[in-house]
Tab-separated table of C-alpha atoms in Angstrom:
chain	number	residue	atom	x	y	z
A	1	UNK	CA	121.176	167.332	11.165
A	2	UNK	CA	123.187	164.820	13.392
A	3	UNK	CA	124.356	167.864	15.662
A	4	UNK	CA	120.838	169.556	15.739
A	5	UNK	CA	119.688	165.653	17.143
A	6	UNK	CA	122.214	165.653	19.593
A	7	UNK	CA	121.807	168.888	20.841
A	8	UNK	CA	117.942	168.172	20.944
A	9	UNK	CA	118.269	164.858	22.583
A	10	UNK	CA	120.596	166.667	25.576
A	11	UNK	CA	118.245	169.433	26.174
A	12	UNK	CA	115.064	166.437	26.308
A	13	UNK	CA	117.271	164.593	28.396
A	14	UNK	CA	117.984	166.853	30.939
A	15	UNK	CA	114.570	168.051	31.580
A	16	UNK	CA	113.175	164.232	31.399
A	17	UNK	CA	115.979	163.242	34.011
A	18	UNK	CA	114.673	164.925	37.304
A	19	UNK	CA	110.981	163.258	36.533
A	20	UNK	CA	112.831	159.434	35.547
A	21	UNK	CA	114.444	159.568	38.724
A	22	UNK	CA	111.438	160.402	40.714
A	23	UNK	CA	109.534	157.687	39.504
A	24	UNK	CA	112.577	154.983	39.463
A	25	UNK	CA	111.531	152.791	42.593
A	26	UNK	CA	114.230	152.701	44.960
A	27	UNK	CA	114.424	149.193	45.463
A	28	UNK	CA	115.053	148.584	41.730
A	29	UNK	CA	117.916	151.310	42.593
A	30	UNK	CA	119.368	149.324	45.692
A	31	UNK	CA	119.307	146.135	43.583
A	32	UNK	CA	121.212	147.865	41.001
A	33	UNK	CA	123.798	149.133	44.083
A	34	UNK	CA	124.361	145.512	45.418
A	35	UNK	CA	124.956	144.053	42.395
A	36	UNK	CA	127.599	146.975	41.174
A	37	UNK	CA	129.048	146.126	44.490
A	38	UNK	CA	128.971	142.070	44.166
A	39	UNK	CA	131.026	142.115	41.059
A	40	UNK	CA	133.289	144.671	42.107
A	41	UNK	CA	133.981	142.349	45.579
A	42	UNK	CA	134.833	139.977	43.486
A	43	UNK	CA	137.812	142.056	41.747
A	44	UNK	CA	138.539	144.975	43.781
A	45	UNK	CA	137.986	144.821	47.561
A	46	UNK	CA	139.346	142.262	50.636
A	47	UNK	CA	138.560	141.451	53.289
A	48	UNK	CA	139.196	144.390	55.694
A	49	UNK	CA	142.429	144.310	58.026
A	50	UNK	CA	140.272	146.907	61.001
A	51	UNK	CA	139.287	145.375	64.188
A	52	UNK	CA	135.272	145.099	64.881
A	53	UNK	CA	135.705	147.070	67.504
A	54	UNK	CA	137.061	150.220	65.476
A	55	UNK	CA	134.431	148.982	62.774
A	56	UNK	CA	131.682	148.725	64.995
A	57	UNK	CA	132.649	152.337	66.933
A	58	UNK	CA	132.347	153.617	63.163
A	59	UNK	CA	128.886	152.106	62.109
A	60	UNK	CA	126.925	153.104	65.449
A	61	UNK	CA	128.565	156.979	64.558
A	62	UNK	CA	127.478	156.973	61.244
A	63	UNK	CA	124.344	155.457	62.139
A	64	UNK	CA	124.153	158.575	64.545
A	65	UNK	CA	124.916	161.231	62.020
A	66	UNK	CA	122.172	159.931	59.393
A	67	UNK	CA	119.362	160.034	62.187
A	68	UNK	CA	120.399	163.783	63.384
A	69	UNK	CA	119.782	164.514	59.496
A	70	UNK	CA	116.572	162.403	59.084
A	71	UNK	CA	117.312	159.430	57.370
A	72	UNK	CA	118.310	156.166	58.151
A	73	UNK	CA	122.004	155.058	57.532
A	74	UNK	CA	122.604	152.421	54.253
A	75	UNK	CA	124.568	149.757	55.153
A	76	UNK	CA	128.333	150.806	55.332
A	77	UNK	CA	130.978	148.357	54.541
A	78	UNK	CA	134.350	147.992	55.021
A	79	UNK	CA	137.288	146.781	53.155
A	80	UNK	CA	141.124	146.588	52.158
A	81	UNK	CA	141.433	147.281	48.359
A	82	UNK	CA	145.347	147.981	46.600
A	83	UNK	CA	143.406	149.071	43.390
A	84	UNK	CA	141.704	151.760	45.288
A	85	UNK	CA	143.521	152.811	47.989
A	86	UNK	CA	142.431	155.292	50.602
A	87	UNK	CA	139.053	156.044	49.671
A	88	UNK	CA	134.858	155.606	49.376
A	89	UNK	CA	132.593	154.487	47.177
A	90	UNK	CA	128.697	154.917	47.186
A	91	UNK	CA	127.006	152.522	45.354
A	92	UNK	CA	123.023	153.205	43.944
A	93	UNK	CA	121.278	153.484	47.153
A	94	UNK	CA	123.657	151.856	49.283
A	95	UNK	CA	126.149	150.341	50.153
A	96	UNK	CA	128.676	152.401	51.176
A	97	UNK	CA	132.395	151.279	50.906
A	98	UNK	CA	135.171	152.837	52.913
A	99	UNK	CA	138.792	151.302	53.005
A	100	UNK	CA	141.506	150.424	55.512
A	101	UNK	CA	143.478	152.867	53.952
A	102	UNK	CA	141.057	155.900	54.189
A	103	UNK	CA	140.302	154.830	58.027
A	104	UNK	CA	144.287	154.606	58.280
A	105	UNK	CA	144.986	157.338	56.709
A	106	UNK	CA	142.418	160.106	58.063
A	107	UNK	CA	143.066	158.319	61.406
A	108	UNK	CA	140.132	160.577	63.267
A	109	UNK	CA	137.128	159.828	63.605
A	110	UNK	CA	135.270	162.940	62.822
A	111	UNK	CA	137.073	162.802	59.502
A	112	UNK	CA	136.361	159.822	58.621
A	113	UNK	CA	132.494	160.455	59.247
A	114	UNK	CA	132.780	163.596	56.998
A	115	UNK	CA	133.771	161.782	54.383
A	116	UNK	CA	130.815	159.214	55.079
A	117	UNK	CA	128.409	162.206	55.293
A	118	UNK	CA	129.414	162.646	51.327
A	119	UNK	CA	128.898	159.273	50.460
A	120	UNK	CA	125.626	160.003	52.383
A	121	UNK	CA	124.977	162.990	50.294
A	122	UNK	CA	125.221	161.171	47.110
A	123	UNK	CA	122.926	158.722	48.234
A	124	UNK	CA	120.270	160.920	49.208
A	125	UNK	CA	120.322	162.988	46.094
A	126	UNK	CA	120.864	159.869	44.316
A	127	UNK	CA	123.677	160.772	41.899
A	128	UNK	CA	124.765	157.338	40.682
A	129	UNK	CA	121.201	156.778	39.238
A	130	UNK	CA	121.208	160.006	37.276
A	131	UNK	CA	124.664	159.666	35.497
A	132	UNK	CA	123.472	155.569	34.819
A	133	UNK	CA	120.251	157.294	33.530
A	134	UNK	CA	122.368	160.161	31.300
A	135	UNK	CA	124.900	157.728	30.132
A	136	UNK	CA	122.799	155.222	28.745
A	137	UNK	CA	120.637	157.339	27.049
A	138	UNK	CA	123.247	158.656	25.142
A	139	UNK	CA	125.167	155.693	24.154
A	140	UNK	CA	122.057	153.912	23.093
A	141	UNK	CA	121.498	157.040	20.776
A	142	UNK	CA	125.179	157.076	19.892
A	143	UNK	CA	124.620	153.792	18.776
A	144	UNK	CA	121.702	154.433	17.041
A	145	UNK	CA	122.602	157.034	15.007
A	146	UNK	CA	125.837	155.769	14.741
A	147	UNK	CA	125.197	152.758	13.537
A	148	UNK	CA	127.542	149.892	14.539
A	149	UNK	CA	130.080	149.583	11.990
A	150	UNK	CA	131.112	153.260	12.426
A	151	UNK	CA	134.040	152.341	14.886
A	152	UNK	CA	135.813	155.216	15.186
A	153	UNK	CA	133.015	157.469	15.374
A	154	UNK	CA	131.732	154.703	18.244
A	155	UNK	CA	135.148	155.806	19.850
A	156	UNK	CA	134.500	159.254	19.615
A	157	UNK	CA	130.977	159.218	21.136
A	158	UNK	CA	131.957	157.027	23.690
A	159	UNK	CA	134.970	159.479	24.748
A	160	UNK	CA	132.207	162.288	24.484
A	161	UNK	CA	129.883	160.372	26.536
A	162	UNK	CA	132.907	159.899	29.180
A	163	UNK	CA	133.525	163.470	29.072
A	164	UNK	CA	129.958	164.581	29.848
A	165	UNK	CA	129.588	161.938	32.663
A	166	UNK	CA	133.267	163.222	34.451
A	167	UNK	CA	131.398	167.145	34.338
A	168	UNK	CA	128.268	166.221	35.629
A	169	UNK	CA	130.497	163.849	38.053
A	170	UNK	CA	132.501	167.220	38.975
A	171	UNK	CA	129.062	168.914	39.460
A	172	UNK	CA	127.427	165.892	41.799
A	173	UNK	CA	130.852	165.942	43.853
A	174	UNK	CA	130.405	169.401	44.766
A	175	UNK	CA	126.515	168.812	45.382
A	176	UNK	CA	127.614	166.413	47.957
A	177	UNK	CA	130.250	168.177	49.331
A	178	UNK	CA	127.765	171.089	50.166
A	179	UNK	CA	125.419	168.871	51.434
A	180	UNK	CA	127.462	166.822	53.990
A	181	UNK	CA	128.701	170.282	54.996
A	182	UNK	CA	124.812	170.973	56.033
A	183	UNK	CA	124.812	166.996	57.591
A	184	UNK	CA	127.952	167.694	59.712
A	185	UNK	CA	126.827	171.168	60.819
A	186	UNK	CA	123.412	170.145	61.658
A	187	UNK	CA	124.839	166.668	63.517
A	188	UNK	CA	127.007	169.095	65.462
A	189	UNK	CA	130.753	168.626	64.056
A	190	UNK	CA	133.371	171.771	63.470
A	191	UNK	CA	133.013	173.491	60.248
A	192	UNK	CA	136.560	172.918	59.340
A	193	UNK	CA	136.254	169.093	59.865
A	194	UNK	CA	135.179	168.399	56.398
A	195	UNK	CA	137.687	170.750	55.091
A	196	UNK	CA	140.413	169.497	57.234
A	197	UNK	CA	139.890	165.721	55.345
A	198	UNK	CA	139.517	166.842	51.896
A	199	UNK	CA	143.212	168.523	52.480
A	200	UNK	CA	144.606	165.224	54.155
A	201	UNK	CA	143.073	163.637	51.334
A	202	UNK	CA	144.592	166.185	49.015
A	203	UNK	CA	147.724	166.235	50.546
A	204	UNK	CA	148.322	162.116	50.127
A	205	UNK	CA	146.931	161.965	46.357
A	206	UNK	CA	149.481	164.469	45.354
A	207	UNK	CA	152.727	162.850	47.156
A	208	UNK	CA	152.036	160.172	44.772
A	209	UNK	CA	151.123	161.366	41.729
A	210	UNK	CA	152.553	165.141	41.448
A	211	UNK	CA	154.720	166.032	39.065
A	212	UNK	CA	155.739	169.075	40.490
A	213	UNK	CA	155.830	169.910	43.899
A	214	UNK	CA	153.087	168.858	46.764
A	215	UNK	CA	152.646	172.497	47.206
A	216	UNK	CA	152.164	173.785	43.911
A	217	UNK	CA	149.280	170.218	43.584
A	218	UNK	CA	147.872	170.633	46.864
A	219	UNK	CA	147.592	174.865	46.206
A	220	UNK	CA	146.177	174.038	42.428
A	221	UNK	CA	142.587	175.045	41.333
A	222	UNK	CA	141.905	173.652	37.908
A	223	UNK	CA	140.849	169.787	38.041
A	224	UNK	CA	141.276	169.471	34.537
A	225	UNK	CA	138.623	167.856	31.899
A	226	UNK	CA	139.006	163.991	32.458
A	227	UNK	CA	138.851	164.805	36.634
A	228	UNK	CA	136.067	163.501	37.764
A	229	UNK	CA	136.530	165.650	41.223
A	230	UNK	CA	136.922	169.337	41.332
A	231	UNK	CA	140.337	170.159	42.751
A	232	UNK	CA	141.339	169.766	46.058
A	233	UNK	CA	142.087	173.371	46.286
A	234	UNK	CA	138.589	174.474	45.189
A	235	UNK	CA	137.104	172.110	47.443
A	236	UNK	CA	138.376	173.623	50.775
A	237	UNK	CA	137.898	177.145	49.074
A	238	UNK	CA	133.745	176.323	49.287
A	239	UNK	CA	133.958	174.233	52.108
A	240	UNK	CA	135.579	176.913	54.036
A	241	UNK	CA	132.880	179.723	52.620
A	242	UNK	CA	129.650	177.450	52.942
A	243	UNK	CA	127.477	178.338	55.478
């Protein structure tokens, strides 16, 4: 009975998702995106090390790209961060984070603004508010039928909950990889741009965390279950096939 619920509460969910998300009001969805983004400043981000200049330069481009796609750019912030390292964050209808270490890594321009057109992408398809929508749903009915002195079945849903968020992340990172790929085409940037940053992004995760060679990491296809990112491999393979 408790796996026939489940199964029945996933399949209501899923088709009840598109319509919740239609009818959310964005500004309740922005609100939602500062605040994520106040307590994390608090914690994880600094004060960014970039000059305005190089700051500014990136802004009015971004700025750029969004209105060549038809839609105005969220605010885009910028910041040093040692928990994060190079990388980019999109919170619930903006803002958009981006950190010393991606700018000084990716170095370009052009690939820098690729990976802003994916934080774009998640934005406009507003990804964050459907996995907030998904996962509470099901821990509320995890708790429910639960019941809260059932620890370590509370453990267990909570890992399946995790799980099901880090494939539906998987699926929403490859969503918004194929639709910056239309945003950079259609703002006029080489195909291989996007591509090219995904395997300099590649390229640095795996000098510090492969086992094995930087070869055999960068060259690898399977993400594994608890990656919340498709490989970097099978990234550039659809990048470099999307049209």
């Amino acid at each position: 009975a408790l796996v026939f619920f489940v199964i029945l509460f996933r399949f209501s969910l899923n088709i009840s998702i598109p319509f919740l998300v239609n009818v959310f009001p964005i500004s309740w969805e922005q609100e939602i995106g500062r605040n994520t983004y106040n307590a994390m400043s608090k914690t994880v981000f600094e004060k960014s090390e970039l000059s305005n200049l190089r700051i500014k330069r990136l802004r009015e481009k971004a700025a750029d790209l969004a209105v060549k796609n038809g839609f105005a750019s969220p605010q885009i912030i910028f910041h040093d961060s040692d928990l994060i390292g190079a990388n980019a964050l999109a919170f619930a209808g903006g803002p958009i984070v981006i950190t010393d270490d991606l700018v000084i890594l990716l170095q370009s321009d052009e690939l820098i603004l690729s990976v802003v057109a994916h934080e774009f992408a998640h934005i406009q398809e507003r990804h964050s508010l459907q996995q907030i929508i998904e996962v509470v749903g099901l821990a509320a009915v995890a708790s429910i039928v639960l019941g809260s002195d059932d620890t370590l079945l509370e453990e267990a849903s909570v890992i399946g909950i995790n799980l099901l968020a880090n494939k539906n992340s998987r699926s929403f990172e490859k969503q918004a990889d194929l639709r910056a790929q239309q945003y950079l085409d259609k703002a006029g940037f080489k195909k291989s741009t996007f591509a090219n940053a995904i395997k300099k992004l590649t390229e640095h995760y795996c000098s510090k965390t492969a086992v094995q060679s930087v070869q055999h990491c960068v060259e690898k296809m399977d993400s594994g279950w608890l990656s919340t990112h498709p490989s970097g491999a099978e990234r550039i393979e659809y990048l470099s096939h999307s049209h």
